[in-house]
PDB file of C-alpha atoms in Angstrom:
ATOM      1  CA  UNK A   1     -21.075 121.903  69.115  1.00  0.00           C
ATOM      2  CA  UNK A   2     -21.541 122.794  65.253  1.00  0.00           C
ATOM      3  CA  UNK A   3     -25.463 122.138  65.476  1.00  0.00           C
ATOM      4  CA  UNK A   4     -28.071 123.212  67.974  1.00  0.00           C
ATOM      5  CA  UNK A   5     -31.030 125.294  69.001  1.00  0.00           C
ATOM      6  CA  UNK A   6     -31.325 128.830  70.060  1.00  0.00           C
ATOM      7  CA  UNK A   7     -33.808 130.347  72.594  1.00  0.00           C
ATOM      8  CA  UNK A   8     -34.511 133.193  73.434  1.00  0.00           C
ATOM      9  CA  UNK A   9     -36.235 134.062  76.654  1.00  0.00           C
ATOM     10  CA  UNK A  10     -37.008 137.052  78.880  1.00  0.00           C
ATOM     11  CA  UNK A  11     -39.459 136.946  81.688  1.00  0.00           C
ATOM     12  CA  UNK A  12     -42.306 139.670  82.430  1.00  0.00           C
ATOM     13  CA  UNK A  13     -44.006 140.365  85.385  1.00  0.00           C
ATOM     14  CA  UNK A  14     -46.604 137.367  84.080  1.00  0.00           C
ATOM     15  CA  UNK A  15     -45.131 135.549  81.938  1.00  0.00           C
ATOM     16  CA  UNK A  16     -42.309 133.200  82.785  1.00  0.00           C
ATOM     17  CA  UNK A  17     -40.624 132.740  79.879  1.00  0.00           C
ATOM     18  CA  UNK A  18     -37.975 130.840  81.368  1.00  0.00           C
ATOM     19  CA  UNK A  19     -39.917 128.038  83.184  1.00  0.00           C
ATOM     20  CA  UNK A  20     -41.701 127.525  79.271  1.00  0.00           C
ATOM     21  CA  UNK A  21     -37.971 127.729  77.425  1.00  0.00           C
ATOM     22  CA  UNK A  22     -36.841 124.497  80.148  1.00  0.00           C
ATOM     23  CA  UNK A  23     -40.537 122.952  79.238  1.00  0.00           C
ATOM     24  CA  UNK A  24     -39.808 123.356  75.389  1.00  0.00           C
ATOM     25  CA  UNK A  25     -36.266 122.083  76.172  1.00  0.00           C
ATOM     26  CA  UNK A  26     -37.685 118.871  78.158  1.00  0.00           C
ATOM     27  CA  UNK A  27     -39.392 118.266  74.805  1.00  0.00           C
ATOM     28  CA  UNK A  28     -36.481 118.980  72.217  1.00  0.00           C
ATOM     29  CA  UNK A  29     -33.852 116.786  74.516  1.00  0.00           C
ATOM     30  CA  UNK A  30     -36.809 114.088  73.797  1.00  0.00           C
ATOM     31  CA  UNK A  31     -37.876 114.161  70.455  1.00  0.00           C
ATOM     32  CA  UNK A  32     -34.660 115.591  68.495  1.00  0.00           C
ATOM     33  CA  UNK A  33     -31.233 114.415  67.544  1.00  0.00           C
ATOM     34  CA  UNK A  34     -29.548 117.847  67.003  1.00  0.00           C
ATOM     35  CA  UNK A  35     -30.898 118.578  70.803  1.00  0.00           C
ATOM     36  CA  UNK A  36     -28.096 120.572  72.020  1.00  0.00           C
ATOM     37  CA  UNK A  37     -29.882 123.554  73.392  1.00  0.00           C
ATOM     38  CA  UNK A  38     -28.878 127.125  74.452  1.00  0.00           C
ATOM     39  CA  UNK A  39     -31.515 129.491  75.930  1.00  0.00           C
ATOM     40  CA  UNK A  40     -30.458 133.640  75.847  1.00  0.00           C
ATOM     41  CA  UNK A  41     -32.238 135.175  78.916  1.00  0.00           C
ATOM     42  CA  UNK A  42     -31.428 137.522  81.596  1.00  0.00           C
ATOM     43  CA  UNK A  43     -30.273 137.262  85.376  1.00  0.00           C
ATOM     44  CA  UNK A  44     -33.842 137.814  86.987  1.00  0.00           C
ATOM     45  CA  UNK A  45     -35.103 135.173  84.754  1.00  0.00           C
ATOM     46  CA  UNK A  46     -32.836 132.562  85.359  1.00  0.00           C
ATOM     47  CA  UNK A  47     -32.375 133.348  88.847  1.00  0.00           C
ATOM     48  CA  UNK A  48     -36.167 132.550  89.087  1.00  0.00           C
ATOM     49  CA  UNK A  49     -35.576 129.919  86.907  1.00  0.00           C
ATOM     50  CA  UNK A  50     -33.117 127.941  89.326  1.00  0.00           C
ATOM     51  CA  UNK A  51     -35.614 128.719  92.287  1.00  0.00           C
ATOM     52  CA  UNK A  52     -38.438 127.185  90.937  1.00  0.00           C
ATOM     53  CA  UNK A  53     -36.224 124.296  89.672  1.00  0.00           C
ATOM     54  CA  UNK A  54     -33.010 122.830  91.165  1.00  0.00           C
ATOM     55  CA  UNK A  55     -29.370 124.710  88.860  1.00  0.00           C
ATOM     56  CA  UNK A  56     -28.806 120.853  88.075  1.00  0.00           C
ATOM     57  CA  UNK A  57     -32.021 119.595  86.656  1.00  0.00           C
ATOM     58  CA  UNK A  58     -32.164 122.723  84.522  1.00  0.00           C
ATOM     59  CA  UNK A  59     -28.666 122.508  83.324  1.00  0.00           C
ATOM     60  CA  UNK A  60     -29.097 119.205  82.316  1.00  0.00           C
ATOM     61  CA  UNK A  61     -31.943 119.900  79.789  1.00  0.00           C
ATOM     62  CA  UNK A  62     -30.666 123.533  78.892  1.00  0.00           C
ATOM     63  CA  UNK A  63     -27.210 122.929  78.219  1.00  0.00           C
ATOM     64  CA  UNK A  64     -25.947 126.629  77.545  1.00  0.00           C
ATOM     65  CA  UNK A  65     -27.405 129.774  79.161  1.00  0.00           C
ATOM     66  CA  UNK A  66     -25.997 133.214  77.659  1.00  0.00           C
ATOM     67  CA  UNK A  67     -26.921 135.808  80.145  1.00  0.00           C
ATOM     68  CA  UNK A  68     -27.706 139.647  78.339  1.00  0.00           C
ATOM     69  CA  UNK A  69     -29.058 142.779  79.721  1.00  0.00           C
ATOM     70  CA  UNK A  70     -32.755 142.663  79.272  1.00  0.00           C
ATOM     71  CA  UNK A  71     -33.900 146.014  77.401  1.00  0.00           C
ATOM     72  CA  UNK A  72     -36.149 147.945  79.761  1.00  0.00           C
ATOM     73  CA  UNK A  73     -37.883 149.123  76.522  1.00  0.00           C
ATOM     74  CA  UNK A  74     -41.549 150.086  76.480  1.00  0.00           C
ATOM     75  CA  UNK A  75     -42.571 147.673  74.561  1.00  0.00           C
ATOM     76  CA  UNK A  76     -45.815 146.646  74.938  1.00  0.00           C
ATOM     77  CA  UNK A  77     -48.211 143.268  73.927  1.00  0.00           C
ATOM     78  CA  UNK A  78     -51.520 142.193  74.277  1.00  0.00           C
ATOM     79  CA  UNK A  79     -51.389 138.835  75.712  1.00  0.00           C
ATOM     80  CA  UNK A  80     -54.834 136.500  76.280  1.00  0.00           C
ATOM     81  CA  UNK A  81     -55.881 133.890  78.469  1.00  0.00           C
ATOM     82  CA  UNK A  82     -59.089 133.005  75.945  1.00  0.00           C
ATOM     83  CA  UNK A  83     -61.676 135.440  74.593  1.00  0.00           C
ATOM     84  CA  UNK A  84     -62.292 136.083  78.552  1.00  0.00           C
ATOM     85  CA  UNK A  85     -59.271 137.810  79.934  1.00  0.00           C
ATOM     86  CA  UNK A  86     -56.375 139.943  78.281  1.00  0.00           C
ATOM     87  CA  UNK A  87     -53.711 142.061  80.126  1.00  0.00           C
ATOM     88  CA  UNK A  88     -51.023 144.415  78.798  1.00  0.00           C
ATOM     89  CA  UNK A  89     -47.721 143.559  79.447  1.00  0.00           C
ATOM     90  CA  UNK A  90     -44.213 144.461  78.350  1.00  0.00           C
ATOM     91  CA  UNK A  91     -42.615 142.312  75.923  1.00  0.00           C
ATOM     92  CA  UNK A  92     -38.581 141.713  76.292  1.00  0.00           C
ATOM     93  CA  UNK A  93     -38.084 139.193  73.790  1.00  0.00           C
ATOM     94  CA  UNK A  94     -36.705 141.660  71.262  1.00  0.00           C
ATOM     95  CA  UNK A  95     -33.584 140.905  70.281  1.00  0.00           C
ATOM     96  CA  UNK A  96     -33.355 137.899  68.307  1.00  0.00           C
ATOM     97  CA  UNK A  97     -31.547 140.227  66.289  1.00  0.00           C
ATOM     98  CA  UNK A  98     -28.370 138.926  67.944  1.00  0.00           C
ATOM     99  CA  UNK A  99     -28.995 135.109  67.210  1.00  0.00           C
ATOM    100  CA  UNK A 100     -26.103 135.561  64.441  1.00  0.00           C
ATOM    101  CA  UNK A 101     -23.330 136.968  67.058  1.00  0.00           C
ATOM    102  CA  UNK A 102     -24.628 134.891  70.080  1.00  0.00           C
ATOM    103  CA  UNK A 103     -25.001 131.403  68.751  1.00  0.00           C
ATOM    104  CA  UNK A 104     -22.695 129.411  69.720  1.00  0.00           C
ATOM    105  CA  UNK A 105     -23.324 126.842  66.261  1.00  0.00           C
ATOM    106  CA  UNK A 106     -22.304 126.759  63.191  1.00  0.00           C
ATOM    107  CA  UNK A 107     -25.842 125.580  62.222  1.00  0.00           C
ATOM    108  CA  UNK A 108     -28.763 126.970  64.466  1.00  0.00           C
ATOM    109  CA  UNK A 109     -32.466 126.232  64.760  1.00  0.00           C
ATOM    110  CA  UNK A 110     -33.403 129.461  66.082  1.00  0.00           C
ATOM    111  CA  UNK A 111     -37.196 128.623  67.829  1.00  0.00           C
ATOM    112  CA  UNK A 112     -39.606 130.826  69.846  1.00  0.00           C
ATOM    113  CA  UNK A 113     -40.078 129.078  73.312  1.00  0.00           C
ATOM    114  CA  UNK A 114     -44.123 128.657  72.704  1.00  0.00           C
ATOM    115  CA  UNK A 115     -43.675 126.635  69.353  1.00  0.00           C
ATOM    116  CA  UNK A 116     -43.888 123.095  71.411  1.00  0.00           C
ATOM    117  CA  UNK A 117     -41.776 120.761  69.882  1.00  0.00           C
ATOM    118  CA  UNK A 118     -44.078 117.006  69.205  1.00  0.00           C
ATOM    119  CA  UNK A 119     -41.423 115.547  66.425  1.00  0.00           C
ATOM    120  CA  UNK A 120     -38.460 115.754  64.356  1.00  0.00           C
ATOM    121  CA  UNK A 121     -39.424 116.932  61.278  1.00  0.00           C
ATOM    122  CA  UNK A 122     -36.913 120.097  62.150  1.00  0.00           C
ATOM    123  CA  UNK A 123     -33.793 118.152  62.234  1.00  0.00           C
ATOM    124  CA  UNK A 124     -34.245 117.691  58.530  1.00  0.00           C
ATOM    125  CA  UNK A 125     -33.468 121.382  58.320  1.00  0.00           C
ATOM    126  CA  UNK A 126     -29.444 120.615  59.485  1.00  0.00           C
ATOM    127  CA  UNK A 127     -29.273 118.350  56.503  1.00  0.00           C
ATOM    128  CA  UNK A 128     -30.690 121.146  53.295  1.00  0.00           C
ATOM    129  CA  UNK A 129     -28.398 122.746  51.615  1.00  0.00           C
ATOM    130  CA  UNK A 130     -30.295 125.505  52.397  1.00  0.00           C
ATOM    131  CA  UNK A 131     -28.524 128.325  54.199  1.00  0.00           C
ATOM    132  CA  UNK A 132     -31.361 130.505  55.411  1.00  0.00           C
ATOM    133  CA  UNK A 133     -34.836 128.482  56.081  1.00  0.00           C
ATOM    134  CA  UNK A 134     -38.057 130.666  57.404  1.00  0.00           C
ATOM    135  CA  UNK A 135     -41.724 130.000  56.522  1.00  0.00           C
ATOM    136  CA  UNK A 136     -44.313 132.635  55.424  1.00  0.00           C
ATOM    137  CA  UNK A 137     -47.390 130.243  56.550  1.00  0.00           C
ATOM    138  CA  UNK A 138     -48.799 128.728  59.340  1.00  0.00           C
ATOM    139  CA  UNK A 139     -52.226 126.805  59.618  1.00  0.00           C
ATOM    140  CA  UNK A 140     -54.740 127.467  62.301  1.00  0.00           C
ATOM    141  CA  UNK A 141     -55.106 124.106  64.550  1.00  0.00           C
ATOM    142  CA  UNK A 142     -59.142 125.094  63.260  1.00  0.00           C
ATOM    143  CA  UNK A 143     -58.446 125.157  59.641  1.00  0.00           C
ATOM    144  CA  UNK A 144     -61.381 126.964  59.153  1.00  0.00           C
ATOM    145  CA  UNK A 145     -60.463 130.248  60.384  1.00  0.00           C
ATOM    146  CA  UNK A 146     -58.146 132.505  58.277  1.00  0.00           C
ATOM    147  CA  UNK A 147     -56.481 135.327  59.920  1.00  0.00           C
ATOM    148  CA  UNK A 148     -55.071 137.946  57.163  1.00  0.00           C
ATOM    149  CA  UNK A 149     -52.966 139.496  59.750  1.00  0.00           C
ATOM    150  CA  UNK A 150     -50.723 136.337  59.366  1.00  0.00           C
ATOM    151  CA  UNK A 151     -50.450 136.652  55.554  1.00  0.00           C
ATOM    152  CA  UNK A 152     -49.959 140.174  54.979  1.00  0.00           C
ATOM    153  CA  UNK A 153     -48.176 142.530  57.189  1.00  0.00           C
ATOM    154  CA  UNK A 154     -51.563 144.878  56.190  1.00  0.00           C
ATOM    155  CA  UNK A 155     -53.445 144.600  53.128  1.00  0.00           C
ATOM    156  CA  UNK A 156     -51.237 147.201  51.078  1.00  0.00           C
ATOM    157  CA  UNK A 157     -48.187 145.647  52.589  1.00  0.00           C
ATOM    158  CA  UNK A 158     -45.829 142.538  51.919  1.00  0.00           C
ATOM    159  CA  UNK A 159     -45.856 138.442  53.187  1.00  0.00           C
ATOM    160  CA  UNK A 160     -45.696 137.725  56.350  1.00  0.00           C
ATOM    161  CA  UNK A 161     -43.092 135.612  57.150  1.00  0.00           C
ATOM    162  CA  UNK A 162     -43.008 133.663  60.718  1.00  0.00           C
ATOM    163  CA  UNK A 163     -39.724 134.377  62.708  1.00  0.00           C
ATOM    164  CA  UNK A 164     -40.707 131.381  65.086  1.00  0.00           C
ATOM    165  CA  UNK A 165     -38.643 128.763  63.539  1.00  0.00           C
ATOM    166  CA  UNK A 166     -35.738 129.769  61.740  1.00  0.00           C
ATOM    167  CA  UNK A 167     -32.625 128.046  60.423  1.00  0.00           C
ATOM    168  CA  UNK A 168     -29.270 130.020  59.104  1.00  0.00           C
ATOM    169  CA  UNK A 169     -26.292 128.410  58.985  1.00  0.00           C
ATOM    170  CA  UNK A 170     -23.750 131.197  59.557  1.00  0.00           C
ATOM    171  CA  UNK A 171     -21.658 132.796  56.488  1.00  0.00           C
ATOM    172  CA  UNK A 172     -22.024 135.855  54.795  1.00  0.00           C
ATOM    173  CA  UNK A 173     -25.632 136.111  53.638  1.00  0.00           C
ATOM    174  CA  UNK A 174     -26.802 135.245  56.571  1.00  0.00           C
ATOM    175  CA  UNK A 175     -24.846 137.719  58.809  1.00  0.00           C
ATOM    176  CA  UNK A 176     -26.266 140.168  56.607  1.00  0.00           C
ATOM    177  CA  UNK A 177     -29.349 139.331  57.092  1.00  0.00           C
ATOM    178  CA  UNK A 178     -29.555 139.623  60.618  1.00  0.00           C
ATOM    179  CA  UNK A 179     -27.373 142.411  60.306  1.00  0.00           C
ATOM    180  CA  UNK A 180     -30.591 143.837  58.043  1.00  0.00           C
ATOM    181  CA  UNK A 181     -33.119 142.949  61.114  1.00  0.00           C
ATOM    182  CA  UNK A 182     -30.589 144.630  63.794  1.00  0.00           C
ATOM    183  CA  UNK A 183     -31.019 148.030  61.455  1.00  0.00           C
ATOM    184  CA  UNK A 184     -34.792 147.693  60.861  1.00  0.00           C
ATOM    185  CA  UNK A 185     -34.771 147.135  65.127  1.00  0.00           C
ATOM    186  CA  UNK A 186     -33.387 150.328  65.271  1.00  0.00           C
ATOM    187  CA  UNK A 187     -35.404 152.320  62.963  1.00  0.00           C
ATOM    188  CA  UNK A 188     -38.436 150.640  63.644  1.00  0.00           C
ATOM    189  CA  UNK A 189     -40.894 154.011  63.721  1.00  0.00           C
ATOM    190  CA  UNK A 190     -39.212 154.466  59.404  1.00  0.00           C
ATOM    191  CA  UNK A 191     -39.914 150.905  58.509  1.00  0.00           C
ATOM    192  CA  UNK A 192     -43.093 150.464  60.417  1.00  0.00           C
ATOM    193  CA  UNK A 193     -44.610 153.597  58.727  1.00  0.00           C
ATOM    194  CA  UNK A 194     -42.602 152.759  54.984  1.00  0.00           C
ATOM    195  CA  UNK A 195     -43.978 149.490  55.230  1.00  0.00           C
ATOM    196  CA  UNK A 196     -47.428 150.419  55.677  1.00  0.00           C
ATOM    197  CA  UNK A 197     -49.014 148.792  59.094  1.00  0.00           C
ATOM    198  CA  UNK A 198     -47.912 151.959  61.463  1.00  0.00           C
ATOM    199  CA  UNK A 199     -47.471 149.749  64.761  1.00  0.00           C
ATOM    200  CA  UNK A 200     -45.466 151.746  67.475  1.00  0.00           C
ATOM    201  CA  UNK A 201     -44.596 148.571  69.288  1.00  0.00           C
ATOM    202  CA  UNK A 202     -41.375 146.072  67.442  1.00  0.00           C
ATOM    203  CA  UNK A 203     -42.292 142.769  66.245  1.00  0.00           C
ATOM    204  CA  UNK A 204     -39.809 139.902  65.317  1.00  0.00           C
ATOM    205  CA  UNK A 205     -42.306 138.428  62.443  1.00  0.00           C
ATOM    206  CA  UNK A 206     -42.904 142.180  61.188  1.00  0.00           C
ATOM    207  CA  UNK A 207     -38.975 143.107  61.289  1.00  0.00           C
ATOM    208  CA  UNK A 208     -37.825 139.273  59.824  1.00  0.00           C
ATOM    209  CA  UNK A 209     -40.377 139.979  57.000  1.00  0.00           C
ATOM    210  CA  UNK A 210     -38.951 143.219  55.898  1.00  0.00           C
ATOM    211  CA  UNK A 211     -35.377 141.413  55.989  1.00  0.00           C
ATOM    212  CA  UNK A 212     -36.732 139.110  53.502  1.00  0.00           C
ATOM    213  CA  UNK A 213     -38.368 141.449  51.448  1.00  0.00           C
ATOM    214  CA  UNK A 214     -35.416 143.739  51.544  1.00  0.00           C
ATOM    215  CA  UNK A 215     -32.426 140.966  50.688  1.00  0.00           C
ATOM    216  CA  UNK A 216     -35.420 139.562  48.265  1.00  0.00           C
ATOM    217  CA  UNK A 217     -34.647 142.802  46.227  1.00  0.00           C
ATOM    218  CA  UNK A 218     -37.714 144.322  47.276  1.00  0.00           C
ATOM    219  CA  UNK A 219     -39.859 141.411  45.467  1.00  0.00           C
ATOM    220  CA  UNK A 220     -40.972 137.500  45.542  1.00  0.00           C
ATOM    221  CA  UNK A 221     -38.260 135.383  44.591  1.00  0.00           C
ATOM    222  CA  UNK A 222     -36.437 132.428  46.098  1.00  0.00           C
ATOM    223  CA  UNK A 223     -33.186 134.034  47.553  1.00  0.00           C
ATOM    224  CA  UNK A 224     -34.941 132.465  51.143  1.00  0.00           C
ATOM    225  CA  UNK A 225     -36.001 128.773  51.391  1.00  0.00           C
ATOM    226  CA  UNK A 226     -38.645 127.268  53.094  1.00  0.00           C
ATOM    227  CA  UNK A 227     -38.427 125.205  56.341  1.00  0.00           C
ATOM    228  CA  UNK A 228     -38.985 120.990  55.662  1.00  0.00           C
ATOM    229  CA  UNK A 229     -42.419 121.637  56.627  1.00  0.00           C
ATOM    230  CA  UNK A 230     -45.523 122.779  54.758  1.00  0.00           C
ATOM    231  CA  UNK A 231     -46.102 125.147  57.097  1.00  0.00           C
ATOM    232  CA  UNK A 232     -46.200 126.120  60.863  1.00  0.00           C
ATOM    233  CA  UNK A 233     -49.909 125.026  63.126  1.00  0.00           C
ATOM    234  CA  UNK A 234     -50.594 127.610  65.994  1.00  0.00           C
ATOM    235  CA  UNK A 235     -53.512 128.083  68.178  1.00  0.00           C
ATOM    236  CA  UNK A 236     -54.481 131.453  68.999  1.00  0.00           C
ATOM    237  CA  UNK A 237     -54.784 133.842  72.362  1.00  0.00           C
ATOM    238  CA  UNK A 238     -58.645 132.800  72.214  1.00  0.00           C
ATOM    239  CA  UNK A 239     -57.846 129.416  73.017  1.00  0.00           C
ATOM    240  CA  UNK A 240     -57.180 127.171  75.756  1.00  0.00           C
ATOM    241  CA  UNK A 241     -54.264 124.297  76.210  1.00  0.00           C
ATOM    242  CA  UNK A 242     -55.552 122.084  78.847  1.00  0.00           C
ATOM    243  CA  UNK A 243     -53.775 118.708  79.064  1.00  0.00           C
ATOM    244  CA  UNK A 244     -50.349 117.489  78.286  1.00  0.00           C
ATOM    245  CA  UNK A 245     -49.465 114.048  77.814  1.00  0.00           C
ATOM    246  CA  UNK A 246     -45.740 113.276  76.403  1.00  0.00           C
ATOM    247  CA  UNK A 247     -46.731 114.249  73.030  1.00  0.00           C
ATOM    248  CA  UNK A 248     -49.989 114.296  73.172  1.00  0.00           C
ATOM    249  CA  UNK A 249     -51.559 117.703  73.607  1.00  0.00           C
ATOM    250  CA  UNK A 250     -55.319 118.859  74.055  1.00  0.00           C
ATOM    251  CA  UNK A 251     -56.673 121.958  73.077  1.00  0.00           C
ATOM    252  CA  UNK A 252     -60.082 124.274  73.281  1.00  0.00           C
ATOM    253  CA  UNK A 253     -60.420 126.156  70.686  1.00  0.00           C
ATOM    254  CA  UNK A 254     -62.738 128.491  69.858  1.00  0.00           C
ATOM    255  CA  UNK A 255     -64.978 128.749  67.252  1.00  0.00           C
ATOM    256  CA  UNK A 256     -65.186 132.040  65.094  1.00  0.00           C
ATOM    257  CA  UNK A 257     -67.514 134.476  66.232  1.00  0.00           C
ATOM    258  CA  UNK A 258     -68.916 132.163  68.941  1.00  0.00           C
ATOM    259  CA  UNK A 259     -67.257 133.297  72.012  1.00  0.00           C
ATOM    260  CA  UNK A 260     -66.934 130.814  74.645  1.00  0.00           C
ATOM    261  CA  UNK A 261     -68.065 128.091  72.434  1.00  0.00           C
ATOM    262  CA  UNK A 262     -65.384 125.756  71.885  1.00  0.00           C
ATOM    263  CA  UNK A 263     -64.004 122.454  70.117  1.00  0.00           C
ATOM    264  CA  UNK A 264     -61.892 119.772  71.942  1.00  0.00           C
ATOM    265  CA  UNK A 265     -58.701 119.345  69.500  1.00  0.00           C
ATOM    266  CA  UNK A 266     -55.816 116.415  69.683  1.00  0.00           C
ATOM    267  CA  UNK A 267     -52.354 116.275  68.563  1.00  0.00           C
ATOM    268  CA  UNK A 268     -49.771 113.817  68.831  1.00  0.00           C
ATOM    269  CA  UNK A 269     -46.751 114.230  67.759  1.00  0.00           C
ATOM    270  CA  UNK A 270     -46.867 117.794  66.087  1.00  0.00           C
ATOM    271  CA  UNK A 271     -45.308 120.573  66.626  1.00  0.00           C
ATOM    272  CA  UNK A 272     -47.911 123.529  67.657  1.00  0.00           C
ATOM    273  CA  UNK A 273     -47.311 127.370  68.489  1.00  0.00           C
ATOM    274  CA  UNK A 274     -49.391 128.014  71.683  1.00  0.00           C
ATOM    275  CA  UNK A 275     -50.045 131.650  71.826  1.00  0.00           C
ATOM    276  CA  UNK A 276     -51.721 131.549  74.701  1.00  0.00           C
ATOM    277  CA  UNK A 277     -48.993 132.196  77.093  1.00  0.00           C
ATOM    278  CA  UNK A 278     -51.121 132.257  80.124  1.00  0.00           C
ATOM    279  CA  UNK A 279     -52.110 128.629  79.261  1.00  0.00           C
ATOM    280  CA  UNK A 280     -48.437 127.583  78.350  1.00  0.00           C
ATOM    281  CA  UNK A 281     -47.258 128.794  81.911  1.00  0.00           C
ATOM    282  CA  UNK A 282     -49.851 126.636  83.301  1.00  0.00           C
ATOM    283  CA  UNK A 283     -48.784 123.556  81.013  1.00  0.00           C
ATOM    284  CA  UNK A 284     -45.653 124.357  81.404  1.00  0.00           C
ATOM    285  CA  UNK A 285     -45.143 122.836  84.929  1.00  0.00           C
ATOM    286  CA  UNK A 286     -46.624 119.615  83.735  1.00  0.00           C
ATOM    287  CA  UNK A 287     -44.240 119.486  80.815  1.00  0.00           C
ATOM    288  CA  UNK A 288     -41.170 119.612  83.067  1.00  0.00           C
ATOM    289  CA  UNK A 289     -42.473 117.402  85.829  1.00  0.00           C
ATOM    290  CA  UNK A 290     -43.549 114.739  82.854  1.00  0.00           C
ATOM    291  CA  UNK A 291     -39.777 114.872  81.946  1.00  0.00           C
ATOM    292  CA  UNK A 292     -37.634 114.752  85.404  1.00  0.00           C
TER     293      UNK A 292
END
């Protein structure tokens, strides 16, 4: 195949990331033409993965699985269930590094497994000219509450720019480029500290940012292209997902600085970042069952 999608996912001991890469895949296969979809995981995770779910049924919505040694790194994450529970957990999904070498396309959409896919505005992105396509924004499903930790990587620092989605269609430039993220990966303690935002644990949006700003020539310009999209929409750990139906999706969300105090919020047809992962696993199930 010379077009398809690339996930990545590596299961912790809460989150299964595989069961929500098949849910996201249910949705691609149903609302994308360039569906072919590949999914880089681990053996423990998709050895759960065909337990919970017959080999064939998730074979038939994930159509390549590239197995890799999952890095027993201590790498830890904050991860909510709403304002009311939070656990620390290790986080695996570090190497999207490798989505250059690993892909199997000559044109990937690279996509993290919680950015639900409603539409497809992203198969636009196969038909740019555009070799490299990453966003720097993303709206908050609440449009009234502005996080600066997703524009800046800290105040004194540079954009942020969100490795969820990300197009490259492979040549030169763009090996470099994630040639430029593998080397920031492994010097992560230098660039987190030259950078300015100090954080001892590796981030894809933090390390894909630097890339950026480093093949940018260490300034704003236009060497990197946008996505077809205005921006990303996310909701955050604060908030609930509660109800799935095909493409419609229903959300709590809280309102700022009113803990526990939420709005009911509808999509249809939209693609949404859910970064509640403890919600997603419960959706998740509902997803896959909605698509059998």
């Amino acid at each position: 195949m010379d077009r398809g999608i690339l996930l990545f996912g590596h299961n912790n001991r809460t989150i299964d990331y595989g069961q929500i890469a098949l849910a996201n895949s249910c949705l691609i296969k149903k609302n994308m033409k360039n569906n072919h979809v590949t999914l880089v995981t681990d053996v423990g995770t998709v050895d759960w993965l065909y337990k919970k779910h017959s080999e064939e049924f998730v074979k038939s919505k994930i159509d390549n699985i590239i197995i890799t040694k999952r890095r027993n790194t201590n790498n830890i994450k904050r991860y909510y269930d709403t304002s009311y529970t939070k656990k620390i957990e290790q986080f695996y999904n570090i190497n999207r590094h490798e989505a250059y070498s690993l892909s199997p396309y000559k044109e990937t959409l690279l996509i993290d497994v919680d950015y639900l896919i409603g539409n497809n505005l992203l198969d636009q992105c196969f038909d740019l000219k555009y070799d490299l396509q990453i966003n720097n924004t993303s709206k908050d499903l609440l449009n009234t509450r502005k996080a600066s930790e997703f524009q800046r990587l800290d105040d004194r620092s540079i954009d942020f720019y969100w490795a969820t989605v990300v197009f490259f269609r492979k040549n030169d430039f763009t090996e470099l480029f994630f040639e430029t993220i593998k080397h920031i990966y492994l010097n992560w303690p230098y660039y987190s500290m030259l950078y300015d935002f100090l954080a001892p644990n590796y981030r894809n949006d933090h390390a894909f940012s630097i890339a950026v700003h480093m093949l940018n020539g260490m300034q704003k310009n236009n060497l990197v292209s946008r996505l077809p999209l205005p921006s990303l929409q996310h909701c955050t750990g604060q908030d609930d997902f509660i109800e799935c139906d095909g493409n419609k999706f229903r959300f709590l969300i809280e309102k700022p600085s009113q803990k526990g105090n939420y709005l009911m919020c509808k999509t249809e047809n939209t693609n949404v970042h859910v970064m509640n992962k403890f919600a997603l696993n419960r959706m998740a199930e509902t997803i896959v069952e909605q698509n059998r």
